[in-house]
Amino acid sequence: MTRGAREPMPGRYPVTFGEVELLRDLDRQHGWMLSKDGVPQSYVDLEDPTYLDFEYVRLMADVIDVLPDGPLTCVHVGGGACTIPRYVAATRPGSRHIVVEPDAALVELVRSQLDLRSVPKLKVRLQGGLEAIAGIWDDSTDLLVLDAFTGATMPVELATAEYMADLARVLRPTGTLLINLADGKGLTFARRLVATVRGTFRHVALLADPGVMRGRRFGNLIVAASPPNCPSTCSPAAPPEASPRPAACTARR
């Protein structure tokens, strides 16, 4: 935590779109969980931002770690406790972040209770995902993370072909898109979203825990994609086969 930052206070807090709960991790001294309606939304370790508790966040980090070295210009649609911005700031010093989050009270809670000011070069835009991306310059972003949820589902307006085209517009030719979604048996939504993403992006990978990938249980999946004019050498890579964590399928148009 930064000097002068106060110790978080666990409890329930009203936010613009309902109520969230801040929970201390009894197994890690500086670990905190942010949940809404009983569903865990974000986890952060205030002393070690490279510690990632959620499986799907570790999958995102696996992709980020194989991108070319150096700082990144990032856009994050969906704020939560800003776990990925904290991770990128720690592992790639000098990175810049725009975090898009429409819930002003949630942003203030994370800023005051979870030391958001400790993340350098981070700006928050209090907007929805559609209008925020529309206001970002072309070819300006190295990493775009789409992690926005309404309850346990991804907003359908952020899963359209038109929105994917707008995301591609703001990505640089060597940029990478990461999308977090949740699905269950049959992976109906995941299949539709991957097909939509493939309509815009040449290199696409779907990553998840093997049980989720096989549709045996409900859980999070990650879509990783890169633009049509990105050579195959810069497409997002699945984690090494030696890793027992994820399963992945890839497709190129």
PDB file of C-alpha atoms in Angstrom:
ATOM      1  CA  MET A   1       0.000   0.000   0.000  1.00  0.00           C
ATOM      2  CA  THR A   2       1.138   3.565  -0.621  1.00  0.00           C
ATOM      3  CA  ARG A   3       2.303   5.715   2.278  1.00  0.00           C
ATOM      4  CA  GLY A   4      -0.656   7.228   4.073  1.00  0.00           C
ATOM      5  CA  ALA A   5      -3.180   4.783   2.643  1.00  0.00           C
ATOM      6  CA  ARG A   6      -5.666   3.647   5.237  1.00  0.00           C
ATOM      7  CA  GLU A   7      -6.461   0.059   6.116  1.00  0.00           C
ATOM      8  CA  PRO A   8      -9.552  -1.161   4.215  1.00  0.00           C
ATOM      9  CA  MET A   9     -12.712  -1.668   6.222  1.00  0.00           C
ATOM     10  CA  PRO A  10     -14.630  -4.883   5.461  1.00  0.00           C
ATOM     11  CA  GLY A  11     -18.376  -4.586   5.120  1.00  0.00           C
ATOM     12  CA  ARG A  12     -21.239  -3.837   2.756  1.00  0.00           C
ATOM     13  CA  TYR A  13     -21.196  -0.617   0.753  1.00  0.00           C
ATOM     14  CA  PRO A  14     -23.904   0.985  -1.395  1.00  0.00           C
ATOM     15  CA  VAL A  15     -22.794   1.764  -4.943  1.00  0.00           C
ATOM     16  CA  THR A  16     -24.550   3.361  -7.888  1.00  0.00           C
ATOM     17  CA  PHE A  17     -25.918   0.066  -9.189  1.00  0.00           C
ATOM     18  CA  GLY A  18     -26.727  -1.795  -5.982  1.00  0.00           C
ATOM     19  CA  GLU A  19     -24.500  -2.951  -3.173  1.00  0.00           C
ATOM     20  CA  VAL A  20     -21.089  -4.596  -2.940  1.00  0.00           C
ATOM     21  CA  GLU A  21     -19.294  -6.372  -0.121  1.00  0.00           C
ATOM     22  CA  LEU A  22     -15.622  -6.005   0.760  1.00  0.00           C
ATOM     23  CA  LEU A  23     -14.175  -9.123   2.383  1.00  0.00           C
ATOM     24  CA  ARG A  24     -10.779  -9.720   3.937  1.00  0.00           C
ATOM     25  CA  ASP A  25      -8.860 -12.836   2.870  1.00  0.00           C
ATOM     26  CA  LEU A  26      -8.087 -14.677   6.102  1.00  0.00           C
ATOM     27  CA  ASP A  27      -5.265 -16.600   4.371  1.00  0.00           C
ATOM     28  CA  ARG A  28      -3.407 -13.564   3.001  1.00  0.00           C
ATOM     29  CA  GLN A  29      -2.716 -10.538   5.149  1.00  0.00           C
ATOM     30  CA  HIS A  30      -3.213  -7.988   2.375  1.00  0.00           C
ATOM     31  CA  GLY A  31      -5.759  -9.866   0.240  1.00  0.00           C
ATOM     32  CA  TRP A  32      -9.247  -8.454  -0.354  1.00  0.00           C
ATOM     33  CA  MET A  33     -12.289  -9.725  -2.223  1.00  0.00           C
ATOM     34  CA  LEU A  34     -14.943  -7.518  -3.784  1.00  0.00           C
ATOM     35  CA  SER A  35     -18.278  -9.261  -4.362  1.00  0.00           C
ATOM     36  CA  LYS A  36     -21.739  -8.254  -5.560  1.00  0.00           C
ATOM     37  CA  ASP A  37     -24.954 -10.156  -4.928  1.00  0.00           C
ATOM     38  CA  GLY A  38     -22.875 -12.931  -3.422  1.00  0.00           C
ATOM     39  CA  VAL A  39     -20.789 -13.336  -6.596  1.00  0.00           C
ATOM     40  CA  PRO A  40     -17.027 -12.633  -6.288  1.00  0.00           C
ATOM     41  CA  GLN A  41     -16.102  -9.837  -8.708  1.00  0.00           C
ATOM     42  CA  SER A  42     -12.489  -8.915  -7.990  1.00  0.00           C
ATOM     43  CA  TYR A  43      -9.563  -9.943  -5.811  1.00  0.00           C
ATOM     44  CA  VAL A  44      -6.498  -7.836  -5.046  1.00  0.00           C
ATOM     45  CA  ASP A  45      -3.461  -8.204  -2.835  1.00  0.00           C
ATOM     46  CA  LEU A  46      -2.540  -4.660  -1.863  1.00  0.00           C
ATOM     47  CA  GLU A  47       1.110  -5.561  -1.226  1.00  0.00           C
ATOM     48  CA  ASP A  48       1.594  -7.971  -4.129  1.00  0.00           C
ATOM     49  CA  PRO A  49      -0.368  -7.029  -7.273  1.00  0.00           C
ATOM     50  CA  THR A  50       1.208  -9.963  -9.129  1.00  0.00           C
ATOM     51  CA  TYR A  51      -0.748 -12.402  -6.947  1.00  0.00           C
ATOM     52  CA  LEU A  52      -3.838 -13.368  -8.936  1.00  0.00           C
ATOM     53  CA  ASP A  53      -6.415 -15.412  -7.073  1.00  0.00           C
ATOM     54  CA  PHE A  54      -8.984 -16.031  -9.831  1.00  0.00           C
ATOM     55  CA  GLU A  55      -8.216 -18.641 -12.496  1.00  0.00           C
ATOM     56  CA  TYR A  56      -9.553 -16.544 -15.366  1.00  0.00           C
ATOM     57  CA  VAL A  57      -7.420 -13.565 -14.331  1.00  0.00           C
ATOM     58  CA  ARG A  58      -4.345 -15.804 -14.368  1.00  0.00           C
ATOM     59  CA  LEU A  59      -5.269 -16.834 -17.919  1.00  0.00           C
ATOM     60  CA  MET A  60      -5.375 -13.163 -18.914  1.00  0.00           C
ATOM     61  CA  ALA A  61      -1.975 -12.677 -17.304  1.00  0.00           C
ATOM     62  CA  ASP A  62      -0.606 -15.675 -19.239  1.00  0.00           C
ATOM     63  CA  VAL A  63      -1.475 -13.903 -22.483  1.00  0.00           C
ATOM     64  CA  ILE A  64      -0.159 -10.535 -21.307  1.00  0.00           C
ATOM     65  CA  ASP A  65       3.129 -12.122 -20.242  1.00  0.00           C
ATOM     66  CA  VAL A  66       3.913 -13.343 -23.776  1.00  0.00           C
ATOM     67  CA  LEU A  67       3.338  -9.952 -25.412  1.00  0.00           C
ATOM     68  CA  PRO A  68       6.476  -8.068 -26.495  1.00  0.00           C
ATOM     69  CA  ASP A  69       8.497  -6.629 -23.617  1.00  0.00           C
ATOM     70  CA  GLY A  70       7.989  -3.094 -22.410  1.00  0.00           C
ATOM     71  CA  PRO A  71       5.198  -0.819 -21.181  1.00  0.00           C
ATOM     72  CA  LEU A  72       1.741  -1.071 -22.691  1.00  0.00           C
ATOM     73  CA  THR A  73      -0.991   1.427 -23.449  1.00  0.00           C
ATOM     74  CA  CYS A  74      -4.099  -0.236 -22.044  1.00  0.00           C
ATOM     75  CA  VAL A  75      -7.857   0.238 -22.041  1.00  0.00           C
ATOM     76  CA  HIS A  76      -9.940  -1.728 -19.533  1.00  0.00           C
ATOM     77  CA  VAL A  77     -13.712  -1.841 -20.073  1.00  0.00           C
ATOM     78  CA  GLY A  78     -15.037  -2.808 -16.656  1.00  0.00           C
ATOM     79  CA  GLY A  79     -13.203  -1.639 -13.573  1.00  0.00           C
ATOM     80  CA  GLY A  80     -13.982  -3.650 -10.462  1.00  0.00           C
ATOM     81  CA  ALA A  81     -10.994  -3.478  -8.138  1.00  0.00           C
ATOM     82  CA  CYS A  82      -8.629  -2.970 -11.122  1.00  0.00           C
ATOM     83  CA  THR A  83      -6.780  -6.256 -10.706  1.00  0.00           C
ATOM     84  CA  ILE A  84      -5.326  -6.378 -14.234  1.00  0.00           C
ATOM     85  CA  PRO A  85      -4.229  -2.708 -14.271  1.00  0.00           C
ATOM     86  CA  ARG A  86      -2.394  -3.347 -10.990  1.00  0.00           C
ATOM     87  CA  TYR A  87      -0.753  -6.455 -12.451  1.00  0.00           C
ATOM     88  CA  VAL A  88       0.363  -4.716 -15.647  1.00  0.00           C
ATOM     89  CA  ALA A  89       1.645  -1.696 -13.695  1.00  0.00           C
ATOM     90  CA  ALA A  90       3.766  -4.027 -11.539  1.00  0.00           C
ATOM     91  CA  THR A  91       5.104  -6.241 -14.325  1.00  0.00           C
ATOM     92  CA  ARG A  92       5.465  -3.579 -17.028  1.00  0.00           C
ATOM     93  CA  PRO A  93       6.456  -0.284 -15.381  1.00  0.00           C
ATOM     94  CA  GLY A  94       5.562   2.785 -17.411  1.00  0.00           C
ATOM     95  CA  SER A  95       2.318   1.330 -18.756  1.00  0.00           C
ATOM     96  CA  ARG A  96      -0.656   3.661 -19.144  1.00  0.00           C
ATOM     97  CA  HIS A  97      -4.233   2.724 -18.311  1.00  0.00           C
ATOM     98  CA  ILE A  98      -7.700   3.996 -19.097  1.00  0.00           C
ATOM     99  CA  VAL A  99     -10.281   2.213 -16.954  1.00  0.00           C
ATOM    100  CA  VAL A 100     -13.899   2.485 -18.092  1.00  0.00           C
ATOM    101  CA  GLU A 101     -16.431   2.079 -15.282  1.00  0.00           C
ATOM    102  CA  PRO A 102     -19.928   3.608 -15.187  1.00  0.00           C
ATOM    103  CA  ASP A 103     -20.433   3.116 -11.419  1.00  0.00           C
ATOM    104  CA  ALA A 104     -19.032   6.284  -9.831  1.00  0.00           C
ATOM    105  CA  ALA A 105     -19.649   5.090  -6.266  1.00  0.00           C
ATOM    106  CA  LEU A 106     -17.791   1.843  -6.945  1.00  0.00           C
ATOM    107  CA  VAL A 107     -14.816   3.767  -8.305  1.00  0.00           C
ATOM    108  CA  GLU A 108     -14.750   5.953  -5.186  1.00  0.00           C
ATOM    109  CA  LEU A 109     -14.950   2.871  -2.962  1.00  0.00           C
ATOM    110  CA  VAL A 110     -12.006   1.215  -4.731  1.00  0.00           C
ATOM    111  CA  ARG A 111     -10.080   4.485  -4.656  1.00  0.00           C
ATOM    112  CA  SER A 112     -10.575   5.004  -0.921  1.00  0.00           C
ATOM    113  CA  GLN A 113     -10.599   1.431   0.402  1.00  0.00           C
ATOM    114  CA  LEU A 114      -8.324  -0.443  -2.008  1.00  0.00           C
ATOM    115  CA  ASP A 115      -5.664   2.195  -2.641  1.00  0.00           C
ATOM    116  CA  LEU A 116      -6.375   2.789  -6.325  1.00  0.00           C
ATOM    117  CA  ARG A 117      -4.054   5.792  -6.228  1.00  0.00           C
ATOM    118  CA  SER A 118      -1.145   3.362  -5.895  1.00  0.00           C
ATOM    119  CA  VAL A 119      -1.537   2.416  -9.578  1.00  0.00           C
ATOM    120  CA  PRO A 120       0.574   4.856 -11.635  1.00  0.00           C
ATOM    121  CA  LYS A 121      -0.640   6.395 -14.889  1.00  0.00           C
ATOM    122  CA  LEU A 122      -4.229   5.238 -14.427  1.00  0.00           C
ATOM    123  CA  LYS A 123      -7.227   7.328 -15.429  1.00  0.00           C
ATOM    124  CA  VAL A 124     -10.872   6.386 -14.880  1.00  0.00           C
ATOM    125  CA  ARG A 125     -13.655   7.331 -17.277  1.00  0.00           C
ATOM    126  CA  LEU A 126     -17.131   7.205 -15.757  1.00  0.00           C
ATOM    127  CA  GLN A 127     -18.815   5.924 -18.890  1.00  0.00           C
ATOM    128  CA  GLY A 128     -20.391   2.835 -20.370  1.00  0.00           C
ATOM    129  CA  GLY A 129     -18.384   0.607 -22.666  1.00  0.00           C
ATOM    130  CA  LEU A 130     -20.030   1.786 -25.887  1.00  0.00           C
ATOM    131  CA  GLU A 131     -19.536   5.515 -25.442  1.00  0.00           C
ATOM    132  CA  ALA A 132     -16.091   5.185 -23.900  1.00  0.00           C
ATOM    133  CA  ILE A 133     -14.623   3.202 -26.802  1.00  0.00           C
ATOM    134  CA  ALA A 134     -16.247   5.554 -29.295  1.00  0.00           C
ATOM    135  CA  GLY A 135     -14.189   8.363 -27.768  1.00  0.00           C
ATOM    136  CA  ILE A 136     -10.787   6.647 -27.985  1.00  0.00           C
ATOM    137  CA  TRP A 137      -8.420   7.397 -30.863  1.00  0.00           C
ATOM    138  CA  ASP A 138      -7.722   4.958 -33.673  1.00  0.00           C
ATOM    139  CA  ASP A 139      -4.603   2.752 -33.417  1.00  0.00           C
ATOM    140  CA  SER A 140      -3.833   3.958 -29.892  1.00  0.00           C
ATOM    141  CA  THR A 141      -4.010   0.846 -27.716  1.00  0.00           C
ATOM    142  CA  ASP A 142      -1.687  -2.137 -27.167  1.00  0.00           C
ATOM    143  CA  LEU A 143      -3.966  -4.074 -24.817  1.00  0.00           C
ATOM    144  CA  LEU A 144      -7.743  -3.865 -24.577  1.00  0.00           C
ATOM    145  CA  VAL A 145      -9.441  -5.813 -21.795  1.00  0.00           C
ATOM    146  CA  LEU A 146     -13.204  -6.274 -21.968  1.00  0.00           C
ATOM    147  CA  ASP A 147     -14.342  -7.477 -18.538  1.00  0.00           C
ATOM    148  CA  ALA A 148     -17.794  -5.991 -18.065  1.00  0.00           C
ATOM    149  CA  PHE A 149     -20.667  -7.840 -16.457  1.00  0.00           C
ATOM    150  CA  THR A 150     -24.299  -7.256 -15.571  1.00  0.00           C
ATOM    151  CA  GLY A 151     -24.823  -9.751 -12.783  1.00  0.00           C
ATOM    152  CA  ALA A 152     -23.231 -12.983 -14.008  1.00  0.00           C
ATOM    153  CA  THR A 153     -23.479 -12.207 -17.725  1.00  0.00           C
ATOM    154  CA  MET A 154     -21.681 -10.048 -20.231  1.00  0.00           C
ATOM    155  CA  PRO A 155     -23.850  -7.170 -21.537  1.00  0.00           C
ATOM    156  CA  VAL A 156     -25.171  -8.195 -24.948  1.00  0.00           C
ATOM    157  CA  GLU A 157     -24.541  -4.741 -26.411  1.00  0.00           C
ATOM    158  CA  LEU A 158     -20.812  -5.355 -25.891  1.00  0.00           C
ATOM    159  CA  ALA A 159     -20.905  -8.645 -27.813  1.00  0.00           C
ATOM    160  CA  THR A 160     -22.007  -7.337 -31.228  1.00  0.00           C
ATOM    161  CA  ALA A 161     -20.084  -7.290 -34.494  1.00  0.00           C
ATOM    162  CA  GLU A 162     -20.313  -3.486 -34.497  1.00  0.00           C
ATOM    163  CA  TYR A 163     -18.674  -3.252 -31.093  1.00  0.00           C
ATOM    164  CA  MET A 164     -15.917  -5.700 -32.078  1.00  0.00           C
ATOM    165  CA  ALA A 165     -15.178  -3.496 -35.083  1.00  0.00           C
ATOM    166  CA  ASP A 166     -14.904  -0.473 -32.789  1.00  0.00           C
ATOM    167  CA  LEU A 167     -12.522  -2.374 -30.489  1.00  0.00           C
ATOM    168  CA  ALA A 168     -10.395  -3.310 -33.498  1.00  0.00           C
ATOM    169  CA  ARG A 169     -10.346   0.343 -34.545  1.00  0.00           C
ATOM    170  CA  VAL A 170      -8.636   1.491 -31.348  1.00  0.00           C
ATOM    171  CA  LEU A 171      -6.113  -1.363 -31.265  1.00  0.00           C
ATOM    172  CA  ARG A 172      -2.697  -0.935 -32.816  1.00  0.00           C
ATOM    173  CA  PRO A 173      -1.714  -3.387 -35.598  1.00  0.00           C
ATOM    174  CA  THR A 174       0.135  -5.478 -33.016  1.00  0.00           C
ATOM    175  CA  GLY A 175      -2.490  -4.985 -30.303  1.00  0.00           C
ATOM    176  CA  THR A 176      -4.283  -7.672 -28.293  1.00  0.00           C
ATOM    177  CA  LEU A 177      -7.892  -7.972 -27.168  1.00  0.00           C
ATOM    178  CA  LEU A 178      -8.871  -9.987 -24.083  1.00  0.00           C
ATOM    179  CA  ILE A 179     -12.531 -10.713 -23.326  1.00  0.00           C
ATOM    180  CA  ASN A 180     -13.821 -12.301 -20.130  1.00  0.00           C
ATOM    181  CA  LEU A 181     -17.131 -14.114 -20.429  1.00  0.00           C
ATOM    182  CA  ALA A 182     -19.046 -16.691 -18.430  1.00  0.00           C
ATOM    183  CA  ASP A 183     -20.892 -19.701 -19.791  1.00  0.00           C
ATOM    184  CA  GLY A 184     -22.052 -23.192 -18.888  1.00  0.00           C
ATOM    185  CA  LYS A 185     -23.193 -26.439 -20.483  1.00  0.00           C
ATOM    186  CA  GLY A 186     -22.934 -26.377 -24.248  1.00  0.00           C
ATOM    187  CA  LEU A 187     -21.031 -23.060 -24.262  1.00  0.00           C
ATOM    188  CA  THR A 188     -23.765 -21.533 -26.406  1.00  0.00           C
ATOM    189  CA  PHE A 189     -22.871 -17.923 -25.669  1.00  0.00           C
ATOM    190  CA  ALA A 190     -19.119 -18.582 -25.910  1.00  0.00           C
ATOM    191  CA  ARG A 191     -19.531 -20.134 -29.359  1.00  0.00           C
ATOM    192  CA  ARG A 192     -21.578 -17.196 -30.582  1.00  0.00           C
ATOM    193  CA  LEU A 193     -19.123 -14.659 -29.197  1.00  0.00           C
ATOM    194  CA  VAL A 194     -16.100 -16.416 -30.701  1.00  0.00           C
ATOM    195  CA  ALA A 195     -17.858 -16.470 -34.083  1.00  0.00           C
ATOM    196  CA  THR A 196     -18.539 -12.740 -33.739  1.00  0.00           C
ATOM    197  CA  VAL A 197     -14.943 -12.003 -32.779  1.00  0.00           C
ATOM    198  CA  ARG A 198     -13.678 -14.048 -35.734  1.00  0.00           C
ATOM    199  CA  GLY A 199     -15.686 -11.808 -38.013  1.00  0.00           C
ATOM    200  CA  THR A 200     -13.294  -8.967 -37.158  1.00  0.00           C
ATOM    201  CA  PHE A 201     -10.086 -10.485 -35.801  1.00  0.00           C
ATOM    202  CA  ARG A 202      -7.820 -12.874 -37.684  1.00  0.00           C
ATOM    203  CA  HIS A 203      -6.161 -14.612 -34.740  1.00  0.00           C
ATOM    204  CA  VAL A 204      -8.506 -15.886 -32.028  1.00  0.00           C
ATOM    205  CA  ALA A 205      -7.963 -18.195 -29.048  1.00  0.00           C
ATOM    206  CA  LEU A 206     -10.401 -19.432 -26.408  1.00  0.00           C
ATOM    207  CA  LEU A 207      -8.917 -20.316 -23.018  1.00  0.00           C
ATOM    208  CA  ALA A 208     -10.497 -21.811 -19.912  1.00  0.00           C
ATOM    209  CA  ASP A 209     -10.180 -24.375 -17.186  1.00  0.00           C
ATOM    210  CA  PRO A 210     -10.632 -27.828 -18.809  1.00  0.00           C
ATOM    211  CA  GLY A 211     -13.889 -28.463 -16.934  1.00  0.00           C
ATOM    212  CA  VAL A 212     -15.373 -25.183 -18.154  1.00  0.00           C
ATOM    213  CA  MET A 213     -14.055 -25.691 -21.691  1.00  0.00           C
ATOM    214  CA  ARG A 214     -15.768 -29.081 -21.884  1.00  0.00           C
ATOM    215  CA  GLY A 215     -19.024 -27.589 -20.628  1.00  0.00           C
ATOM    216  CA  ARG A 216     -19.049 -29.635 -17.449  1.00  0.00           C
ATOM    217  CA  ARG A 217     -19.579 -26.622 -15.206  1.00  0.00           C
ATOM    218  CA  PHE A 218     -20.402 -22.929 -15.379  1.00  0.00           C
ATOM    219  CA  GLY A 219     -17.356 -20.682 -15.296  1.00  0.00           C
ATOM    220  CA  ASN A 220     -15.241 -18.011 -16.959  1.00  0.00           C
ATOM    221  CA  LEU A 221     -13.599 -18.253 -20.368  1.00  0.00           C
ATOM    222  CA  ILE A 222     -11.146 -15.877 -21.999  1.00  0.00           C
ATOM    223  CA  VAL A 223     -11.158 -14.893 -25.651  1.00  0.00           C
ATOM    224  CA  ALA A 224      -7.801 -13.579 -26.875  1.00  0.00           C
ATOM    225  CA  ALA A 225      -7.633 -11.960 -30.312  1.00  0.00           C
ATOM    226  CA  SER A 226      -5.441  -9.790 -32.513  1.00  0.00           C
ATOM    227  CA  PRO A 227      -6.277  -7.675 -35.571  1.00  0.00           C
ATOM    228  CA  PRO A 228      -6.470  -8.925 -39.177  1.00  0.00           C
ATOM    229  CA  ASN A 229      -3.192  -7.291 -40.204  1.00  0.00           C
ATOM    230  CA  CYS A 230      -1.242  -8.622 -37.233  1.00  0.00           C
ATOM    231  CA  PRO A 231       1.283 -11.284 -38.369  1.00  0.00           C
ATOM    232  CA  SER A 232       1.013 -14.725 -36.800  1.00  0.00           C
ATOM    233  CA  THR A 233       4.120 -14.076 -34.729  1.00  0.00           C
ATOM    234  CA  CYS A 234       2.252 -11.499 -32.651  1.00  0.00           C
ATOM    235  CA  SER A 235      -0.985 -13.432 -32.154  1.00  0.00           C
ATOM    236  CA  PRO A 236      -1.852 -14.224 -28.528  1.00  0.00           C
ATOM    237  CA  ALA A 237      -0.327 -17.504 -27.453  1.00  0.00           C
ATOM    238  CA  ALA A 238      -1.932 -20.153 -25.317  1.00  0.00           C
ATOM    239  CA  PRO A 239       0.011 -21.074 -22.164  1.00  0.00           C
ATOM    240  CA  PRO A 240       2.594 -23.853 -22.575  1.00  0.00           C
ATOM    241  CA  GLU A 241       1.300 -27.409 -22.806  1.00  0.00           C
ATOM    242  CA  ALA A 242       3.232 -28.207 -19.666  1.00  0.00           C
ATOM    243  CA  SER A 243       0.834 -26.055 -17.685  1.00  0.00           C
ATOM    244  CA  PRO A 244      -2.026 -28.148 -16.241  1.00  0.00           C
ATOM    245  CA  ARG A 245      -4.339 -25.165 -15.796  1.00  0.00           C
ATOM    246  CA  PRO A 246      -5.966 -24.130 -19.075  1.00  0.00           C
ATOM    247  CA  ALA A 247      -7.357 -25.752 -22.155  1.00  0.00           C
ATOM    248  CA  ALA A 248      -7.321 -23.741 -25.359  1.00  0.00           C
ATOM    249  CA  CYS A 249      -8.590 -23.888 -28.887  1.00  0.00           C
ATOM    250  CA  THR A 250      -7.373 -21.527 -31.578  1.00  0.00           C
ATOM    251  CA  ALA A 251      -8.716 -20.436 -34.924  1.00  0.00           C
ATOM    252  CA  ARG A 252      -7.359 -18.364 -37.780  1.00  0.00           C
ATOM    253  CA  ARG A 253      -9.367 -17.076 -40.672  1.00  0.00           C
TER     254      ARG A 253
END
